[in-house]
Short mmCIF file of C-alpha atoms in Angstrom, two decimals:
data_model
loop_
_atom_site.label_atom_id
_atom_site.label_comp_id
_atom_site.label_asym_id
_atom_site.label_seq_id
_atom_site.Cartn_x
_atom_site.Cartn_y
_atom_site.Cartn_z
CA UNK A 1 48.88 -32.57 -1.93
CA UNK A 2 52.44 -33.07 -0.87
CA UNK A 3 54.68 -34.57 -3.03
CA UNK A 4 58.70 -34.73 -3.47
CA UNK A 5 61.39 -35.96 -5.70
CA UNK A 6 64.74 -36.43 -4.01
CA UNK A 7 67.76 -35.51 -5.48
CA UNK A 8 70.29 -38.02 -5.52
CA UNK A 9 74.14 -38.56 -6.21
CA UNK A 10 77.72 -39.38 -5.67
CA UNK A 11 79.24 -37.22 -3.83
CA UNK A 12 80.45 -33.68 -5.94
CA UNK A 13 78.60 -34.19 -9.11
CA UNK A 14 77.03 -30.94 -9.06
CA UNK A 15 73.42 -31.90 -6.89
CA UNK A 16 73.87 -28.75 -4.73
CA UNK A 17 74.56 -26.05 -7.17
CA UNK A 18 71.51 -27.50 -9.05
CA UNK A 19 69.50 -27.61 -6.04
CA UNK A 20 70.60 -23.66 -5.08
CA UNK A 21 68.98 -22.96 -8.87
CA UNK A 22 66.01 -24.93 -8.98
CA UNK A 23 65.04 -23.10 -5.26
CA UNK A 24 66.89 -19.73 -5.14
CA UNK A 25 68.37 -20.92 -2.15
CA UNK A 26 71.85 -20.40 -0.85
CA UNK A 27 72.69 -23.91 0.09
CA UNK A 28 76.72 -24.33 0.64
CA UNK A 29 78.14 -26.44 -2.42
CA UNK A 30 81.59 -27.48 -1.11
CA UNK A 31 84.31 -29.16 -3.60
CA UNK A 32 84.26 -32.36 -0.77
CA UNK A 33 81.98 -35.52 0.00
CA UNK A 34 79.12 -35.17 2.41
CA UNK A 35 78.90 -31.06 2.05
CA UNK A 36 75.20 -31.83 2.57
CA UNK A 37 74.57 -33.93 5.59
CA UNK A 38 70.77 -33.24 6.28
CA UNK A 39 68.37 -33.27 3.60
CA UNK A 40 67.80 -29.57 2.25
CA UNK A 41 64.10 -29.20 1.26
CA UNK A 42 62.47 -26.59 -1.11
CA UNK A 43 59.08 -25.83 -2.34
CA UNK A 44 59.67 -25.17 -6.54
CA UNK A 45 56.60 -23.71 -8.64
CA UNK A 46 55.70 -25.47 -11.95
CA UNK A 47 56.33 -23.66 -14.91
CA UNK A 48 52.68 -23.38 -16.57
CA UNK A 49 51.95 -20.73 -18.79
CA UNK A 50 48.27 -21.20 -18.18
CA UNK A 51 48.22 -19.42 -14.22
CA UNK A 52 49.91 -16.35 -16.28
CA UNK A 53 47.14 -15.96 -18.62
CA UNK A 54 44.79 -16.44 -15.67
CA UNK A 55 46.14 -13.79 -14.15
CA UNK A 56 45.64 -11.69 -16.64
CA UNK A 57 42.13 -12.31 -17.22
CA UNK A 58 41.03 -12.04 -14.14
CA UNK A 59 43.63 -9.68 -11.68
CA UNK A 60 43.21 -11.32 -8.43
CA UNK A 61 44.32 -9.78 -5.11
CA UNK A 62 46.36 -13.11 -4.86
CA UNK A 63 48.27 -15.86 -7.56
CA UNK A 64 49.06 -19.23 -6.47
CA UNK A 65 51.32 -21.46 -8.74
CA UNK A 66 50.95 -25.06 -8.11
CA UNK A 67 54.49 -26.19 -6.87
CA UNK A 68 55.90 -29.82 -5.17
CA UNK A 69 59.26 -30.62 -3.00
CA UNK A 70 62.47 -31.02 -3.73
CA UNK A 71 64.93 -32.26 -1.44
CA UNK A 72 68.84 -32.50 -1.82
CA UNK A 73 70.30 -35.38 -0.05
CA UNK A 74 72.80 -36.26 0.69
CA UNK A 75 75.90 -38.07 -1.73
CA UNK A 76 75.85 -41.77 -1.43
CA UNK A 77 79.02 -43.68 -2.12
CA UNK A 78 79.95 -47.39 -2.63
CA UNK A 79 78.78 -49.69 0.23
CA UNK A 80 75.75 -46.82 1.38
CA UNK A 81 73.96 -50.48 1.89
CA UNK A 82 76.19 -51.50 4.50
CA UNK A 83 76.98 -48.17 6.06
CA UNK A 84 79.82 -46.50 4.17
CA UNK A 85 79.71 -42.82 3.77
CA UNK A 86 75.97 -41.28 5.74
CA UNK A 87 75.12 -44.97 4.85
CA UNK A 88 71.59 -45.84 6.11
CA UNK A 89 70.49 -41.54 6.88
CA UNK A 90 70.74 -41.24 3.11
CA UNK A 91 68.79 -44.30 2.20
CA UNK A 92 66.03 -43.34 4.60
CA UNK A 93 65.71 -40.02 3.16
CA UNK A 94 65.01 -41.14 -0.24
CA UNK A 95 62.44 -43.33 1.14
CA UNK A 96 60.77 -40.50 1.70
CA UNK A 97 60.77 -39.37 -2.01
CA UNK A 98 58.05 -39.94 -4.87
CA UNK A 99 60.58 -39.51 -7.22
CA UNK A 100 64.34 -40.06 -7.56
CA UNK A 101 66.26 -37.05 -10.04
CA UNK A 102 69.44 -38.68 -9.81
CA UNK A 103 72.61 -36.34 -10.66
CA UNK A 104 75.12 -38.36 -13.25
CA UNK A 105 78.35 -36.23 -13.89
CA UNK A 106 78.95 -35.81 -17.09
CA UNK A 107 82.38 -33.23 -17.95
CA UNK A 108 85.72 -33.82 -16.72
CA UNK A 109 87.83 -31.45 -14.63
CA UNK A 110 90.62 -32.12 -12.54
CA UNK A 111 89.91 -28.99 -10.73
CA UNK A 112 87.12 -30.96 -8.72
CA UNK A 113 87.00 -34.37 -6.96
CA UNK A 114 85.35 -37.41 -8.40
CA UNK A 115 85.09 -39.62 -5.55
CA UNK A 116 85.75 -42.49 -7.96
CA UNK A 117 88.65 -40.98 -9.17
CA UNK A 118 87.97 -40.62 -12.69
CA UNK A 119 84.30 -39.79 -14.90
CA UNK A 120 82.35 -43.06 -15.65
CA UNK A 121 78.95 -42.27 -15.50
CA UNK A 122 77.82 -45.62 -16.36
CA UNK A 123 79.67 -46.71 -13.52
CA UNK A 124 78.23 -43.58 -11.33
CA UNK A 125 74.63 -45.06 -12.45
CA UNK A 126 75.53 -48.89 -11.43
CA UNK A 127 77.32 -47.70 -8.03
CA UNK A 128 73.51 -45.81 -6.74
CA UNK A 129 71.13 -48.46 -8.88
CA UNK A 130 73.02 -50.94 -6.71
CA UNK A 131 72.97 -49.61 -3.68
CA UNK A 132 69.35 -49.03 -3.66
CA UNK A 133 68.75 -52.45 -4.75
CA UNK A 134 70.96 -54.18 -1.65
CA UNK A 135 68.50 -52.06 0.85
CA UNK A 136 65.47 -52.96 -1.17
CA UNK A 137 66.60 -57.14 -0.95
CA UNK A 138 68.18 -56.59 2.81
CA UNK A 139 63.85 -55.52 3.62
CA UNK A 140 62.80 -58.09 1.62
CA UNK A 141 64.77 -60.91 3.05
CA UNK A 142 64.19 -59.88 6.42
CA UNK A 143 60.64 -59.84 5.87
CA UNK A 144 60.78 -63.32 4.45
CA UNK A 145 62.44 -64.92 7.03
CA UNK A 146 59.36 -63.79 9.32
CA UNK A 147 56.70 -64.60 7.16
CA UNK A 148 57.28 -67.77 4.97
CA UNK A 149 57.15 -70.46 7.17
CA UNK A 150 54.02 -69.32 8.86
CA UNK A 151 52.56 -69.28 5.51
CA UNK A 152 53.55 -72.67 4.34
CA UNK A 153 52.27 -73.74 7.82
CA UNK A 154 48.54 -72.02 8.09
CA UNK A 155 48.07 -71.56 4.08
CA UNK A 156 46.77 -68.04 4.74
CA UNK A 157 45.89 -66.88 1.68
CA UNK A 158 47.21 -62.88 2.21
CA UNK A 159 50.51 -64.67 3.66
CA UNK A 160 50.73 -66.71 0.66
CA UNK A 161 50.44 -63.66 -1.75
CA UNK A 162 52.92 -61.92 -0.16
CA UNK A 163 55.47 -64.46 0.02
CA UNK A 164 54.70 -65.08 -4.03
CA UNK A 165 55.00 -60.93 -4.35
CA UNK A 166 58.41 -60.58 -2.51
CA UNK A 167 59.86 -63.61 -4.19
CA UNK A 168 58.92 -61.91 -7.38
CA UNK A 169 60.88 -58.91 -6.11
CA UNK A 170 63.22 -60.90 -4.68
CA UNK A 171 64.39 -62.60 -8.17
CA UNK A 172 64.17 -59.12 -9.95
CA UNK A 173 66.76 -57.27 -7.58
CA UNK A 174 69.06 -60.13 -7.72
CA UNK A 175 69.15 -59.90 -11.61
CA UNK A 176 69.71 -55.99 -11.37
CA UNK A 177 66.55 -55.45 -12.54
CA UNK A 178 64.69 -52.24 -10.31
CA UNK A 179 61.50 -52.63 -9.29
CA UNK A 180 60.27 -49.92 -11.49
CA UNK A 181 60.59 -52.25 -14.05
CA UNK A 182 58.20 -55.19 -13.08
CA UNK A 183 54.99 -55.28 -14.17
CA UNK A 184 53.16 -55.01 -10.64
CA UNK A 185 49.00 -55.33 -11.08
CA UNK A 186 47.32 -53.15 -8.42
CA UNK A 187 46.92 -56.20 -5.73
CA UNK A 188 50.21 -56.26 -5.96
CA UNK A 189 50.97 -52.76 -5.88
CA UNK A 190 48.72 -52.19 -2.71
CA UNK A 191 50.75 -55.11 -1.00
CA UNK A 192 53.87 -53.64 -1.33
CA UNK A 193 53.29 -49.84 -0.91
CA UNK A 194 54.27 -50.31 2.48
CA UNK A 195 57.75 -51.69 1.98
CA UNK A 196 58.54 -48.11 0.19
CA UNK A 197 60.87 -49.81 -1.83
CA UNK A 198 63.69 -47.55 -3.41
CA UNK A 199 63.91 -49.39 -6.83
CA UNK A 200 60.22 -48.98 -7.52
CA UNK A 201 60.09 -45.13 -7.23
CA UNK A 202 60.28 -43.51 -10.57
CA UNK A 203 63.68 -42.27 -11.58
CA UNK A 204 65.50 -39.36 -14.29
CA UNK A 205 68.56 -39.12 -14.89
CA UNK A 206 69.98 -36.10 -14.74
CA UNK A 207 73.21 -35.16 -16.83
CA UNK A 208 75.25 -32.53 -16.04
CA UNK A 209 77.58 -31.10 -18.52
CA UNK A 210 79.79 -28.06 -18.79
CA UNK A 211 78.34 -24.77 -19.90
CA UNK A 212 80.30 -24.70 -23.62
CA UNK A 213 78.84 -28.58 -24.38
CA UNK A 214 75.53 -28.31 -23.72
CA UNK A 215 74.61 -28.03 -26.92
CA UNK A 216 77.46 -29.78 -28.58
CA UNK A 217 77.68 -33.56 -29.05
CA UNK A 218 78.49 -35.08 -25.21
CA UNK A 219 79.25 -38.89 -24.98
CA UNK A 220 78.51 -39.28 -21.50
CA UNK A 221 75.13 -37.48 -22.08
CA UNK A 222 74.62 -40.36 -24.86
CA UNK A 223 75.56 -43.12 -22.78
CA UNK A 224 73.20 -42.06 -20.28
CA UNK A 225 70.11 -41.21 -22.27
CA UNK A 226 70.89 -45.05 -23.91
CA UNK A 227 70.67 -46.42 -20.30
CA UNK A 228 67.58 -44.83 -19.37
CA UNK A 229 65.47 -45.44 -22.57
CA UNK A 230 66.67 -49.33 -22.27
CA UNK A 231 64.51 -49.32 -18.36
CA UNK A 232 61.94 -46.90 -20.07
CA UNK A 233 63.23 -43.93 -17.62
CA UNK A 234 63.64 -40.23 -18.39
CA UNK A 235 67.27 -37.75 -19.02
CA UNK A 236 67.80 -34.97 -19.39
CA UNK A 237 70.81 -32.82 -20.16
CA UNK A 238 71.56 -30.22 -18.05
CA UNK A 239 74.24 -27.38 -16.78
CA UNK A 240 73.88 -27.22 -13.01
CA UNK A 241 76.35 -24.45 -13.61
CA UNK A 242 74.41 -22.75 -16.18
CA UNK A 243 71.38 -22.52 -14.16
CA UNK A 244 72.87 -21.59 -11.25
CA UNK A 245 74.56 -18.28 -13.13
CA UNK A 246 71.18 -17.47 -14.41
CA UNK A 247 69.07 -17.24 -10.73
CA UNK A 248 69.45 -13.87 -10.50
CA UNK A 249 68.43 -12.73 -13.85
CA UNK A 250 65.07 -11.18 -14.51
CA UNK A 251 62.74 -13.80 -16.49
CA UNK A 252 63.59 -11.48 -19.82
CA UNK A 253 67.13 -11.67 -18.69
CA UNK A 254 66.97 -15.19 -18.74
CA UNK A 255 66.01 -15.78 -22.14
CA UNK A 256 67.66 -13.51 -23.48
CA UNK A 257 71.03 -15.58 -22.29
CA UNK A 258 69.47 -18.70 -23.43
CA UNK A 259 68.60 -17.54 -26.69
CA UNK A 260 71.71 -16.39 -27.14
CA UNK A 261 73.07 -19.39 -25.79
CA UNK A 262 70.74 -21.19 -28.47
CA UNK A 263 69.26 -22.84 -25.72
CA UNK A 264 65.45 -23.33 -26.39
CA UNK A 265 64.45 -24.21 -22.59
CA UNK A 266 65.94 -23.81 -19.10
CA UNK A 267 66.94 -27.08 -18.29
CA UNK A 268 65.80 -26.58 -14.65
CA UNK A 269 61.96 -25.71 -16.31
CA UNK A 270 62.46 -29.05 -18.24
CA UNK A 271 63.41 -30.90 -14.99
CA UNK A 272 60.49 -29.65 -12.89
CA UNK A 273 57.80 -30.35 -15.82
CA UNK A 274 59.23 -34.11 -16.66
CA UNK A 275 59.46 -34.80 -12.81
CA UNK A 276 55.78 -33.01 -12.38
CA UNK A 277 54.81 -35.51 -15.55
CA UNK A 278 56.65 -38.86 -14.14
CA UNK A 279 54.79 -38.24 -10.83
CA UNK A 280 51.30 -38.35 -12.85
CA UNK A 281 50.30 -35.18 -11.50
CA UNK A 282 47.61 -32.40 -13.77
CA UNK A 283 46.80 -29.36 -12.46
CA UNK A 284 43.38 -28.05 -11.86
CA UNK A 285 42.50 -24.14 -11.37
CA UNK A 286 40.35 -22.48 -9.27
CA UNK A 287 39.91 -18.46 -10.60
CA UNK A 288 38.33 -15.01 -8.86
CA UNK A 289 39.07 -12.01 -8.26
CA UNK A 290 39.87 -12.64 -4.67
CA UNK A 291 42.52 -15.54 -6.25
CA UNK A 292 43.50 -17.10 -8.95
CA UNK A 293 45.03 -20.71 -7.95
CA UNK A 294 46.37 -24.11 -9.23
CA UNK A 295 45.74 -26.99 -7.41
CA UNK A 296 48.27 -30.71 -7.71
CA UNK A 297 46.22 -33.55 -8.40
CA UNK A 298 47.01 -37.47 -9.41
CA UNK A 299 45.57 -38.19 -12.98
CA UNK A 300 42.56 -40.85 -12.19
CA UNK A 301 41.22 -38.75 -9.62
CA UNK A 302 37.14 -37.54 -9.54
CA UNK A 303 35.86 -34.63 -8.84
CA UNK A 304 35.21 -35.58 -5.07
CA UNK A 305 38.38 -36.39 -3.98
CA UNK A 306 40.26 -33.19 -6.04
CA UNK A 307 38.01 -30.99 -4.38
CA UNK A 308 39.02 -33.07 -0.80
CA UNK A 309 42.42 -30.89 -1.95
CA UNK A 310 41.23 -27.80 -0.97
CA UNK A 311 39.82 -28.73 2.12
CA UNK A 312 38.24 -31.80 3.68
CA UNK A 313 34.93 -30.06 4.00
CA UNK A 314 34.51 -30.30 0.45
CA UNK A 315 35.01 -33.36 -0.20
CA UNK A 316 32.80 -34.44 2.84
CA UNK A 317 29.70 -32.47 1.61
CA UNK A 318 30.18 -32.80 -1.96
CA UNK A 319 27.44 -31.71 -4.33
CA UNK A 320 28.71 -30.92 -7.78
CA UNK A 321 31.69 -29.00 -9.57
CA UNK A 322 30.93 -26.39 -12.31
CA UNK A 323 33.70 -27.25 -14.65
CA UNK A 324 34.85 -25.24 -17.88
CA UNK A 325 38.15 -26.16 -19.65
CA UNK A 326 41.02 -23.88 -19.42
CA UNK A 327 41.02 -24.03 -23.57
CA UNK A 328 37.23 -23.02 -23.58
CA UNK A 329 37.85 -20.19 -21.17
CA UNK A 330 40.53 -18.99 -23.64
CA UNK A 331 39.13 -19.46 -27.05
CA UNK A 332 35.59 -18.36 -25.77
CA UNK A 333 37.29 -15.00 -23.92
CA UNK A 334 35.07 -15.07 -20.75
CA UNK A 335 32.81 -17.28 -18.53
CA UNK A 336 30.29 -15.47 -19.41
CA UNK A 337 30.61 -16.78 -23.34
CA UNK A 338 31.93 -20.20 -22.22
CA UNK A 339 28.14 -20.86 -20.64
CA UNK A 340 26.90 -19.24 -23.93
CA UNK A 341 28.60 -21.69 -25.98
CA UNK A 342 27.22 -24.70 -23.98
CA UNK A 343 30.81 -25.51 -22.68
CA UNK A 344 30.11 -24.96 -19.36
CA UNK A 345 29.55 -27.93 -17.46
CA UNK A 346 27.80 -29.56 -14.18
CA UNK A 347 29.84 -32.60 -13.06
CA UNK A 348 29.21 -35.20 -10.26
CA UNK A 349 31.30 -36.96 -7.53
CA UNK A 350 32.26 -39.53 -10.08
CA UNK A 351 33.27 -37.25 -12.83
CA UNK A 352 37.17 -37.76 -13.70
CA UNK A 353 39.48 -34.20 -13.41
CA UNK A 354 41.02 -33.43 -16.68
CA UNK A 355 44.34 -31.63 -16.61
CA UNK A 356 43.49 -27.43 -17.45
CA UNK A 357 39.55 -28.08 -15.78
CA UNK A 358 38.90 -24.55 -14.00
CA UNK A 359 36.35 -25.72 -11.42
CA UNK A 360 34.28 -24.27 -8.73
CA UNK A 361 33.08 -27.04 -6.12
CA UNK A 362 29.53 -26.72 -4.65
CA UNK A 363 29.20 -28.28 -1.30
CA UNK A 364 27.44 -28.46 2.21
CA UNK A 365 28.56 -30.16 5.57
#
């Protein structure tokens, strides 16, 4: 299951050297707009505890983390929406995105650019939120101007509904209220999926601060974290900086500088989990001695289609899943006593994936 979460910003508020962390990857970060012109992609594992012990249980050949895209694109600046700066590339690149981590600068230093001149994150946040919502209303009325009259003319029902769905949108957008926001039902949902709206994707905000205030009192950080709980998004605080100093430490190396930072988690591990969480994902494992692996999946799925994951086959010729919770497995000590305790289970196709199931999938095509 591919999924991404774009990482978004004005230009020079730190999205690159965060990116460069989060993947390992050497990615220039230049003190000037536009220092990233095509989108930089990289796969990123999900911190879970759970494949470690896994591993340990049952030392297969191979260990597969579960892990989803991010992609660094681009900084947008004022009037993106009518082709200022990369303009229209960038907007079609986060079209692309499940989720938007969007970079707010948070520290002042006149040692690197603001392209506004001066930190205002609130400002930062309206500039992008704005932006996005032009493109989303330029699709929108475009799409109108095809459609409505030919509704009012045949009264096709489907025409209708979408006319009443975009003119819903429509009125949200032009009182700066994102999509995300609007209570869609799922005929409404399906409708619009299409469109790929950008102010319907899930959003954090992402505040960067300098290394000595991240954990002392920031007001820009506060500002921000007030914004996002008023549209019932996510922020987080973060040192791009920080994490970037800390990639080449050893995983003891690493917390040994946080805890002596009195930092409790990275801030890049807190990123990936909330963006791994906003996307509704769970994970689902699959164990051996041949290989150990976690598999993505979209809470509300069955059995049938999570085991369509692995292959096609599976899903095709679906008989059951033997299921046993990760917590059984743990607090039982082996399969073996798991199916001893009666906690080993035979599910059908309709059966609903709980996040930590350890599965194996019986099938024939």
């Amino acid at each position: 299951m591919s999924l991404k979460a774009g990482i978004v910003g004005l230009p020079n508020v730190g999205k690159s050297t965060l990116f460069n962390a989060i993947t390992k990857q050497n990615i220039l970060a230049a003190n000037y707009p536009f220092a990233t012109i095509d989108p930089n992609v990289g796969i990123v594992n999900v911190p879970d505890e759970r494949i470690t012990k896994l591993n340990e249980m049952y030392h297969p050949a191979r260990l597969i983390p579960t892990s989803f895209e991010f992609t660094d694109i681009a900084g947008l600046v004022k009037g993106a929406s009518h082709g200022e700066g990369l303009g229209n590339k960038f907007l079609s690149h986060i079209r692309e995105v499940d989720a938007i981590v969007e970079v707010v600068r948070c520290f002042n230093d006149d040692n690197i650019i603001h392209v506004e001149g001066k930190c205002d994150p609130l400002r930062d946040i309206e500039i992008i939120n704005l932006e996005l919502s032009i493109a989303d209303l330029e699709i929108i009325n475009n799409r109108l101007d095809k459609i409505k009259k030919k509704a009012t003319t045949t009264k096709d029902k489907d025409a209708l509904l979408e006319v009443e769905v975009l003119e819903k949108a429509k009125n949200a957008l032009e009182k700066n209220i994102p999509l995300r926001m609007i209570n869609f039902n799922d005929e409404e949902i399906m409708l619009i999926k299409p469109f790929c709206f950008l102010t319907i994707k899930p959003i954090i905000y992402l505040a960067n601060v300098l290394e000595d205030e991240y954990n002392n009192e920031n007001n820009y950080y506060n500002d921000v974290l007030d914004y996002a709980r008023k549209e019932g998004s996510r922020a987080i605080k973060i040192s791009a900086k920080l994490e970037s100093d800390l990639v080449d430490y050893t995983e003891d190396e690493k917390q040994e500088m946080l805890d002596m930072l009195g930092i409790k988690n990275s801030g890049i591990d807190e990123l990936i989990k909330t963006t791994y969480e906003l996307l509704g994902l769970r994970t689902y494992f699959t164990v051996g001695t041949d290989e150990v692996r976690a598999w993505t999946f979209k809470n509300g799925m069955n059995a049938k289609e999570c085991a369509g994951i692995i292959h096609s086959d599976f899903e095709k010729g679906f008989i059951r899943a033997e299921v046993m919770s990760y917590n059984d497995l743990i607090t039982c000590g082996s399969e073996i006593k798991v199916k001893e305790a009666g906690k080993f289970r035979l599910e059908g196709k309709e059966y609903l994936m709980q996040d930590g199931d350890i599965c194996h999938f019986r099938f024939n095509v």
